[in-house]
């Protein structure tokens, strides 16, 4: 975490939609990128459900239906997947609730639920200011404030320290309340405290942490409940404990519990001698507790003044939500004017990045030309941009130092990060649509590439050319590999990408779309396919076999910020490595020894790359965006991409904490004119003989198409020994753009488990110059290992 002076708060100033009125006592939860707010009050209790999309910066009011609950404040509010539970709270002055409501956010449907009472004892009494925490299939209710008087106008407060467990049914509904028998000293009664649940990675039992609250005076004690042994304890902590407070927020990100705001003692008051009479005020102090080491760290102290309005002003009764590693804060009250007997509420929305973003997925190829690449990578939540870099074996001259270059500008970076991971972002559409995944993996030749090793950060794949003519198809596979490096494979993919509609939230599922042409429509068949690209040798007939390497594949379709379901078309047409490829004019250097050049900083997760920036000689200093070091690109010289040349790519995400680690390295090669593109719009449908496989001609045939070849990955002993080595059997060769794959052929199919279980097909086109890149399709088979077509 950044030092206190480096905290980079951001106030959201540009948003659209109906903004909720300012309030306090409201609650908020997150469903993916959505912040969902309910209840609270200021001149009356609010009963609307408000949603803020943190990607599109849009507020909206969903059209809720069903058993809509009355407005409430200081209630319990938890989220389990895409359902939300609301318990208790104040429904009007002096009248509290103990009712339980469930919201199915995928349909915005409210339902009043009635849990079974405990087998011994009474159910929870009406209350406000309690904590209500979720872990697994159970909610844990602790404390709060009850009204002892039957007359709501005659409030007789009673602070609570009772503890209940609510068991949930899977998906919807609840089982009932129970009263666990706990050990140890129970925390004192309180309300307006916080409770979070945390479990150490790989070890330990889940523990609930209760901090602060109000019981006539504000509290600063920390309690821990082991949810397996049901034992209460007071952990010994290090560091500076935050001031006593109530109406604060507590949020867990990673192993840290962040405490922000609340009511605290007025400066100079001795709360030990007069706890009930001293003055209280709001605070903007900000601390966290490391839940692994039990050490407090102060990020913003209570004495730090903010004269520049660079962070949220003091407040209490606000809400806080963690989305990824970013914390959002909204509204709350910032004071109490006794003379007017009213509160002053904030209406501002702030966020804070608590750590650098994770590494994005590998860069994926959408389209290659002779002098450019269209690339993409999976989105990283809550980031402000992406730094894309490349390096190449071609020599590039550092820009000479002159008056046009600012002092110490840097356009090329060495490689400080060598880690990263692929990621998959699921989306969803209609259950009736064909389920597909799309990948455009890099084309990397092993031949003449001593610098590429089989390592975690280099996805080198063995590949070879399809034969340039019929006689080549009959030649030995080893001879094909020796004579000619193979094509990049690629795909023309039409993706129907579902995003969070402003009217609905859909539970996360696999990507659902049809592989089709430019005007993609969702098919009504239930065939599951996955269209992707790798590299490999392919052969002519059912008797000749060859192998090639594949690595893990990532989704080509990603969650795009949109207000409705969108069509996204990705064109991938990479040309083959060929004996006509120009040789490099300099000896190859290892990738790790090459300097990385900035392509630029991109707001979104796609980039059209035709140039990169050069490093001025002797210039090192760089400017900043937030805490991220970035160059002033307007002062740097550019170099164009060269045809027939391999380029390595990596990408890192940027947020308020700086530049995160880089992705794994991908490598692509610019095109050589003349070869056909990859077949597109692949479709699979069942028929009585097996399945019908069809496709569209390449969008760039570069001449007349002489024939197509289709291949099926089959089971062999080699694959059992090395699952990454796929063996293909040719199942079709001809001019037609479709073929039948028989049940007998499918019986020999290999089920690929590199991502989701699938049968793998490849289709490529040949013109006068030879075979071009192949389109790979993964026909998803579900999670069972049954034979296809079952």
Coordinates of N, CA, C and O in Angstrom, one line a residue, residues 506-613:
X506 N -26.7 -10.5 -14.8 CA -26.8 -11.9 -15.1 C -25.7 -12.6 -14.4 O -24.5 -12.2 -14.4
X507 N -25.9 -13.8 -13.7 CA -24.9 -14.5 -13.0 C -23.8 -14.9 -14.0 O -24.1 -15.2 -15.2
X508 N -22.6 -14.9 -13.5 CA -21.4 -15.3 -14.4 C -21.6 -16.7 -14.9 O -21.8 -17.6 -14.2
X509 N -21.4 -16.8 -16.2 CA -21.4 -18.1 -16.9 C -20.3 -18.1 -17.9 O -19.6 -17.2 -18.1
X510 N -20.3 -19.2 -18.7 CA -19.3 -19.2 -19.8 C -19.8 -18.3 -20.9 O -21.0 -17.9 -21.0
X511 N -18.8 -17.8 -21.7 CA -19.2 -16.9 -22.8 C -20.1 -17.6 -23.7 O -19.9 -18.8 -24.1
X512 N -21.2 -17.0 -24.1 CA -22.2 -17.6 -25.0 C -22.3 -16.7 -26.3 O -22.5 -15.5 -26.2
X513 N -22.0 -17.3 -27.4 CA -22.1 -16.6 -28.6 C -22.1 -17.6 -29.8 O -21.8 -18.8 -29.6
X514 N -22.4 -17.1 -31.0 CA -22.2 -17.9 -32.1 C -21.1 -17.5 -32.9 O -20.7 -16.3 -33.0
X515 N -20.4 -18.4 -33.6 CA -19.3 -18.1 -34.5 C -19.9 -17.8 -35.8 O -20.3 -18.7 -36.5
X516 N -19.9 -16.6 -36.2 CA -20.6 -16.3 -37.5 C -19.9 -15.1 -38.2 O -18.8 -14.6 -37.8
X517 N -20.6 -14.6 -39.2 CA -20.0 -13.6 -40.0 C -20.2 -12.2 -39.5 O -20.7 -12.1 -38.3
X518 N -20.0 -11.1 -40.3 CA -20.0 -9.8 -39.8 C -21.4 -9.4 -39.1 O -21.4 -8.8 -38.1
X519 N -22.5 -9.9 -39.7 CA -23.8 -9.6 -39.1 C -24.1 -10.8 -38.2 O -25.0 -11.6 -38.6
X520 N -23.5 -10.9 -37.1 CA -23.6 -12.1 -36.2 C -25.0 -12.2 -35.6 O -25.5 -11.2 -35.1
X521 N -25.7 -13.3 -35.7 CA -26.9 -13.5 -35.0 C -26.8 -14.8 -34.1 O -26.1 -15.7 -34.5
X522 N -27.4 -14.7 -33.0 CA -27.3 -15.9 -32.1 C -28.2 -17.0 -32.7 O -29.3 -16.8 -33.0
X523 N -27.6 -18.2 -32.8 CA -28.3 -19.3 -33.3 C -29.2 -19.9 -32.2 O -28.9 -19.8 -31.0
X524 N -30.2 -20.7 -32.6 CA -31.0 -21.3 -31.6 C -30.6 -22.8 -31.3 O -31.2 -23.4 -30.5
X525 N -29.5 -23.2 -31.9 CA -29.1 -24.6 -31.6 C -28.3 -24.5 -30.3 O -27.9 -23.5 -29.8
X526 N -28.1 -25.7 -29.7 CA -27.4 -25.8 -28.5 C -26.0 -26.4 -28.6 O -25.4 -26.9 -27.7
X527 N -25.5 -26.3 -29.8 CA -24.1 -26.7 -30.1 C -23.2 -25.8 -29.3 O -23.3 -24.6 -29.4
X528 N -22.2 -26.4 -28.6 CA -21.2 -25.6 -27.9 C -19.9 -25.6 -28.7 O -19.4 -26.7 -29.0
X529 N -19.4 -24.5 -29.1 CA -18.2 -24.4 -29.8 C -17.3 -23.3 -29.2 O -17.7 -22.5 -28.5
X530 N -16.0 -23.4 -29.7 CA -15.0 -22.4 -29.2 C -14.1 -22.2 -30.3 O -13.4 -23.1 -30.8
X531 N -14.1 -21.0 -30.8 CA -13.3 -20.7 -32.0 C -12.0 -20.0 -31.6 O -12.0 -19.0 -30.8
X532 N -10.8 -20.5 -32.0 CA -9.6 -20.0 -31.5 C -8.5 -20.2 -32.5 O -8.7 -20.8 -33.6
X533 N -7.3 -19.8 -32.1 CA -6.2 -20.0 -33.0 C -4.9 -20.4 -32.3 O -4.6 -19.9 -31.3
X534 N -4.3 -21.4 -32.9 CA -2.9 -21.8 -32.4 C -2.1 -22.1 -33.7 O -2.6 -21.8 -34.8
X535 N -1.0 -22.6 -33.5 CA -0.1 -22.9 -34.7 C 0.1 -24.4 -34.7 O 0.3 -25.1 -33.6
X536 N 0.3 -25.0 -35.9 CA 0.6 -26.4 -35.9 C 0.7 -27.0 -37.2 O 0.3 -26.4 -38.2
X537 N 1.3 -28.2 -37.3 CA 1.4 -28.9 -38.6 C 0.2 -29.7 -38.8 O -0.4 -30.3 -37.9
X538 N -0.3 -29.7 -40.0 CA -1.5 -30.5 -40.3 C -1.2 -31.4 -41.6 O -0.3 -31.0 -42.3
X539 N -1.9 -32.4 -41.7 CA -1.5 -33.4 -42.8 C -2.7 -33.7 -43.7 O -3.8 -33.3 -43.4
X540 N -2.5 -34.6 -44.6 CA -3.5 -34.7 -45.7 C -4.7 -35.7 -45.4 O -5.8 -35.4 -45.6
X541 N -4.4 -36.9 -44.9 CA -5.4 -37.9 -44.8 C -5.5 -38.5 -43.5 O -4.8 -38.2 -42.6
X542 N -6.4 -39.5 -43.4 CA -6.7 -40.1 -42.1 C -5.6 -41.0 -41.6 O -5.6 -41.5 -40.5
X543 N -4.6 -41.3 -42.5 CA -3.6 -42.3 -42.1 C -2.3 -41.6 -41.7 O -1.4 -42.1 -41.0
X544 N -2.1 -40.3 -42.1 CA -0.9 -39.6 -41.8 C -1.2 -38.7 -40.6 O -2.2 -37.9 -40.6
X545 N -0.4 -38.7 -39.6 CA -0.6 -37.9 -38.4 C 0.6 -37.1 -38.0 O 1.7 -37.4 -38.4
X546 N 0.4 -36.0 -37.4 CA 1.5 -35.2 -36.9 C 1.1 -34.5 -35.6 O -0.1 -34.5 -35.2
X547 N 2.0 -33.9 -34.9 CA 1.7 -33.3 -33.6 C 2.2 -31.8 -33.6 O 3.0 -31.5 -34.4
X548 N 1.7 -31.1 -32.7 CA 2.1 -29.7 -32.5 C 1.8 -29.3 -31.1 O 1.0 -30.0 -30.4
X549 N 2.4 -28.3 -30.6 CA 2.2 -27.8 -29.2 C 1.1 -26.8 -29.2 O 1.0 -26.0 -30.1
X550 N 0.3 -26.9 -28.1 CA -0.6 -25.8 -27.8 C -0.4 -25.4 -26.4 O 0.0 -26.2 -25.6
X551 N -0.7 -24.2 -26.1 CA -0.7 -23.7 -24.7 C -2.1 -23.3 -24.3 O -3.0 -23.4 -25.1
X552 N -2.2 -22.9 -23.1 CA -3.6 -22.5 -22.6 C -4.1 -21.4 -23.4 O -3.4 -20.5 -23.8
X553 N -5.4 -21.4 -23.6 CA -6.0 -20.4 -24.5 C -6.9 -19.5 -23.6 O -7.3 -19.8 -22.5
X554 N -7.1 -18.2 -24.1 CA -7.8 -17.3 -23.3 C -9.0 -16.8 -24.2 O -9.0 -16.9 -25.4
X555 N -10.1 -16.3 -23.5 CA -11.2 -15.8 -24.2 C -10.9 -14.7 -25.1 O -10.3 -13.7 -24.7
X556 N -11.4 -14.7 -26.4 CA -11.3 -13.6 -27.3 C -12.4 -12.6 -27.0 O -12.2 -11.4 -27.2
X557 N -13.5 -13.1 -26.4 CA -14.6 -12.2 -26.1 C -14.4 -11.7 -24.6 O -14.2 -12.5 -23.8
X558 N -14.5 -10.4 -24.4 CA -14.3 -9.9 -23.0 C -15.5 -9.0 -22.7 O -16.2 -8.5 -23.5
X559 N -15.6 -8.7 -21.4 CA -16.7 -7.9 -20.9 C -16.4 -6.4 -21.3 O -15.5 -5.8 -20.9
X560 N -17.2 -5.9 -22.2 CA -17.0 -4.5 -22.6 C -18.0 -3.6 -21.9 O -19.1 -4.0 -21.6
X561 N -17.5 -2.4 -21.6 CA -18.4 -1.5 -20.9 C -19.5 -1.0 -21.9 O -19.3 -0.4 -22.8
X562 N -20.7 -1.4 -21.6 CA -21.8 -1.1 -22.5 C -23.1 -1.1 -21.7 O -23.2 -1.6 -20.6
X563 N -24.1 -0.4 -22.3 CA -25.4 -0.4 -21.6 C -26.4 -1.4 -22.2 O -27.5 -1.4 -21.7
X564 N -25.9 -2.1 -23.1 CA -26.8 -3.1 -23.7 C -26.0 -4.2 -24.3 O -24.8 -4.1 -24.5
X565 N -26.6 -5.3 -24.7 CA -25.8 -6.3 -25.4 C -25.3 -5.8 -26.7 O -26.0 -5.2 -27.5
X566 N -24.0 -6.1 -26.9 CA -23.3 -5.5 -28.1 C -22.7 -6.6 -29.0 O -22.4 -7.6 -28.5
X567 N -22.6 -6.3 -30.3 CA -21.9 -7.2 -31.2 C -20.5 -6.7 -31.3 O -20.3 -5.5 -31.6
X568 N -19.5 -7.5 -31.2 CA -18.1 -7.2 -31.4 C -17.5 -8.1 -32.4 O -17.7 -9.3 -32.3
X569 N -16.9 -7.6 -33.5 CA -16.4 -8.4 -34.5 C -14.9 -8.3 -34.4 O -14.3 -7.3 -34.4
X570 N -14.2 -9.5 -34.4 CA -12.8 -9.6 -34.4 C -12.3 -10.2 -35.6 O -12.7 -11.4 -35.9
X571 N -11.4 -9.6 -36.4 CA -10.8 -10.1 -37.6 C -9.4 -10.5 -37.3 O -8.6 -9.6 -37.1
X572 N -9.0 -11.8 -37.5 CA -7.7 -12.2 -37.3 C -7.2 -12.8 -38.6 O -7.7 -13.9 -39.0
X573 N -6.2 -12.2 -39.2 CA -5.7 -12.8 -40.5 C -4.2 -12.6 -40.5 O -3.7 -11.7 -41.0
X574 N -3.5 -13.5 -39.8 CA -2.0 -13.4 -39.8 C -1.5 -14.3 -40.9 O -1.9 -15.4 -41.2
X575 N -0.4 -13.8 -41.6 CA 0.2 -14.5 -42.7 C 1.2 -15.5 -42.2 O 1.7 -15.4 -41.1
X576 N 1.6 -16.5 -43.0 CA 2.5 -17.5 -42.5 C 3.9 -17.1 -42.4 O 4.3 -16.2 -43.2
X577 N 4.6 -17.8 -41.5 CA 6.1 -17.7 -41.6 C 6.4 -18.5 -42.9 O 5.9 -19.6 -43.2
X578 N 7.3 -18.0 -43.7 CA 7.5 -18.5 -45.1 C 9.0 -18.5 -45.4 O 9.7 -17.8 -44.9
X579 N 9.3 -19.4 -46.4 CA 10.7 -19.3 -46.8 C 11.0 -18.0 -47.5 O 12.2 -17.7 -47.8
X580 N 9.9 -17.2 -47.8 CA 10.1 -15.9 -48.5 C 10.3 -14.8 -47.4 O 10.5 -13.7 -47.7
X581 N 10.2 -15.2 -46.1 CA 10.4 -14.2 -45.1 C 11.8 -13.6 -45.1 O 12.8 -14.3 -45.2
X582 N 11.9 -12.2 -45.1 CA 13.2 -11.6 -45.1 C 14.0 -12.1 -43.9 O 13.5 -12.1 -42.8
X583 N 15.3 -12.3 -44.1 CA 16.1 -12.7 -42.9 C 16.4 -11.4 -42.1 O 16.5 -10.3 -42.6
X584 N 16.6 -11.6 -40.8 CA 17.0 -10.5 -40.0 C 18.4 -10.0 -40.3 O 19.3 -10.8 -40.4
X585 N 18.6 -8.7 -40.3 CA 19.9 -8.2 -40.7 C 20.9 -8.2 -39.5 O 22.0 -7.9 -39.7
X586 N 20.4 -8.6 -38.3 CA 21.3 -8.7 -37.2 C 21.1 -10.0 -36.5 O 20.1 -10.6 -36.6
X587 N 22.1 -10.4 -35.7 CA 22.0 -11.6 -35.0 C 20.9 -11.5 -33.9 O 20.7 -10.4 -33.3
X588 N 20.2 -12.6 -33.7 CA 19.1 -12.6 -32.7 C 19.7 -12.4 -31.3 O 20.6 -13.1 -30.9
X589 N 19.0 -11.6 -30.5 CA 19.3 -11.4 -29.1 C 18.3 -12.1 -28.3 O 17.1 -12.3 -28.8
X590 N 18.6 -12.5 -27.1 CA 17.5 -13.1 -26.2 C 16.5 -12.0 -25.9 O 16.8 -10.9 -25.7
X591 N 15.2 -12.5 -25.7 CA 14.2 -11.6 -25.5 C 14.4 -10.8 -24.2 O 14.1 -9.6 -24.1
X592 N 15.0 -11.5 -23.1 CA 15.2 -10.8 -21.9 C 16.3 -9.7 -22.0 O 16.4 -8.8 -21.2
X593 N 17.2 -9.8 -23.0 CA 18.2 -8.8 -23.2 C 17.8 -7.6 -24.0 O 18.5 -6.6 -24.1
X594 N 16.7 -7.8 -24.7 CA 16.2 -6.7 -25.6 C 15.5 -5.6 -24.7 O 14.7 -5.9 -23.8
X595 N 15.7 -4.4 -25.1 CA 14.9 -3.3 -24.4 C 13.5 -3.3 -24.9 O 13.2 -3.6 -26.1
X596 N 12.6 -3.0 -24.0 CA 11.2 -2.9 -24.4 C 10.8 -1.5 -24.8 O 11.1 -0.5 -24.0
X597 N 10.2 -1.3 -25.9 CA 9.8 0.0 -26.4 C 8.3 0.2 -26.1 O 7.5 -0.7 -26.3
X598 N 7.9 1.4 -25.7 CA 6.5 1.7 -25.5 C 5.8 1.9 -26.8 O 6.2 2.6 -27.7
X599 N 4.7 1.2 -27.0 CA 3.7 1.4 -28.1 C 2.9 2.6 -27.7 O 2.5 3.4 -28.5
X600 N 2.5 2.7 -26.4 CA 1.7 3.8 -25.9 C 0.9 3.4 -24.7 O 0.9 2.2 -24.3
X601 N 0.1 4.3 -24.2 CA -0.9 4.1 -23.1 C -2.2 4.1 -23.7 O -2.6 5.1 -24.4
X602 N -3.0 3.1 -23.5 CA -4.3 3.0 -24.1 C -5.4 2.9 -23.0 O -5.3 2.3 -22.0
X603 N -6.5 3.7 -23.3 CA -7.6 3.7 -22.4 C -8.4 2.4 -22.3 O -8.8 1.9 -21.3
X604 N -8.5 1.8 -23.5 CA -9.3 0.5 -23.6 C -8.3 -0.7 -23.8 O -7.1 -0.5 -23.9
X605 N -8.9 -1.9 -23.9 CA -8.1 -3.1 -24.0 C -7.9 -3.5 -25.4 O -7.7 -4.7 -25.7
X606 N -7.8 -2.6 -26.4 CA -7.5 -2.9 -27.8 C -6.5 -1.9 -28.3 O -6.5 -0.7 -27.8
X607 N -5.7 -2.2 -29.3 CA -4.7 -1.3 -29.8 C -4.5 -1.6 -31.3 O -4.4 -2.8 -31.6
X608 N -4.3 -0.6 -32.1 CA -3.9 -0.8 -33.5 C -2.4 -0.3 -33.5 O -2.1 0.9 -33.2
X609 N -1.5 -1.3 -33.7 CA -0.1 -1.0 -33.6 C 0.6 -0.9 -35.0 O 0.6 -1.9 -35.7
X610 N 1.1 0.2 -35.3 CA 1.8 0.4 -36.6 C 3.2 1.0 -36.3 O 4.1 1.0 -37.2
X611 N 3.4 1.6 -35.1 CA 4.6 2.3 -34.7 C 4.9 2.0 -33.3 O 4.1 1.6 -32.5
X612 N 6.2 2.3 -32.9 CA 6.5 2.3 -31.5 C 7.5 3.5 -31.2 O 8.1 4.0 -32.2
X613 N 7.7 3.8 -30.0 CA 8.5 5.0 -29.6 C 9.9 4.6 -29.3 O 10.2 3.5 -28.7

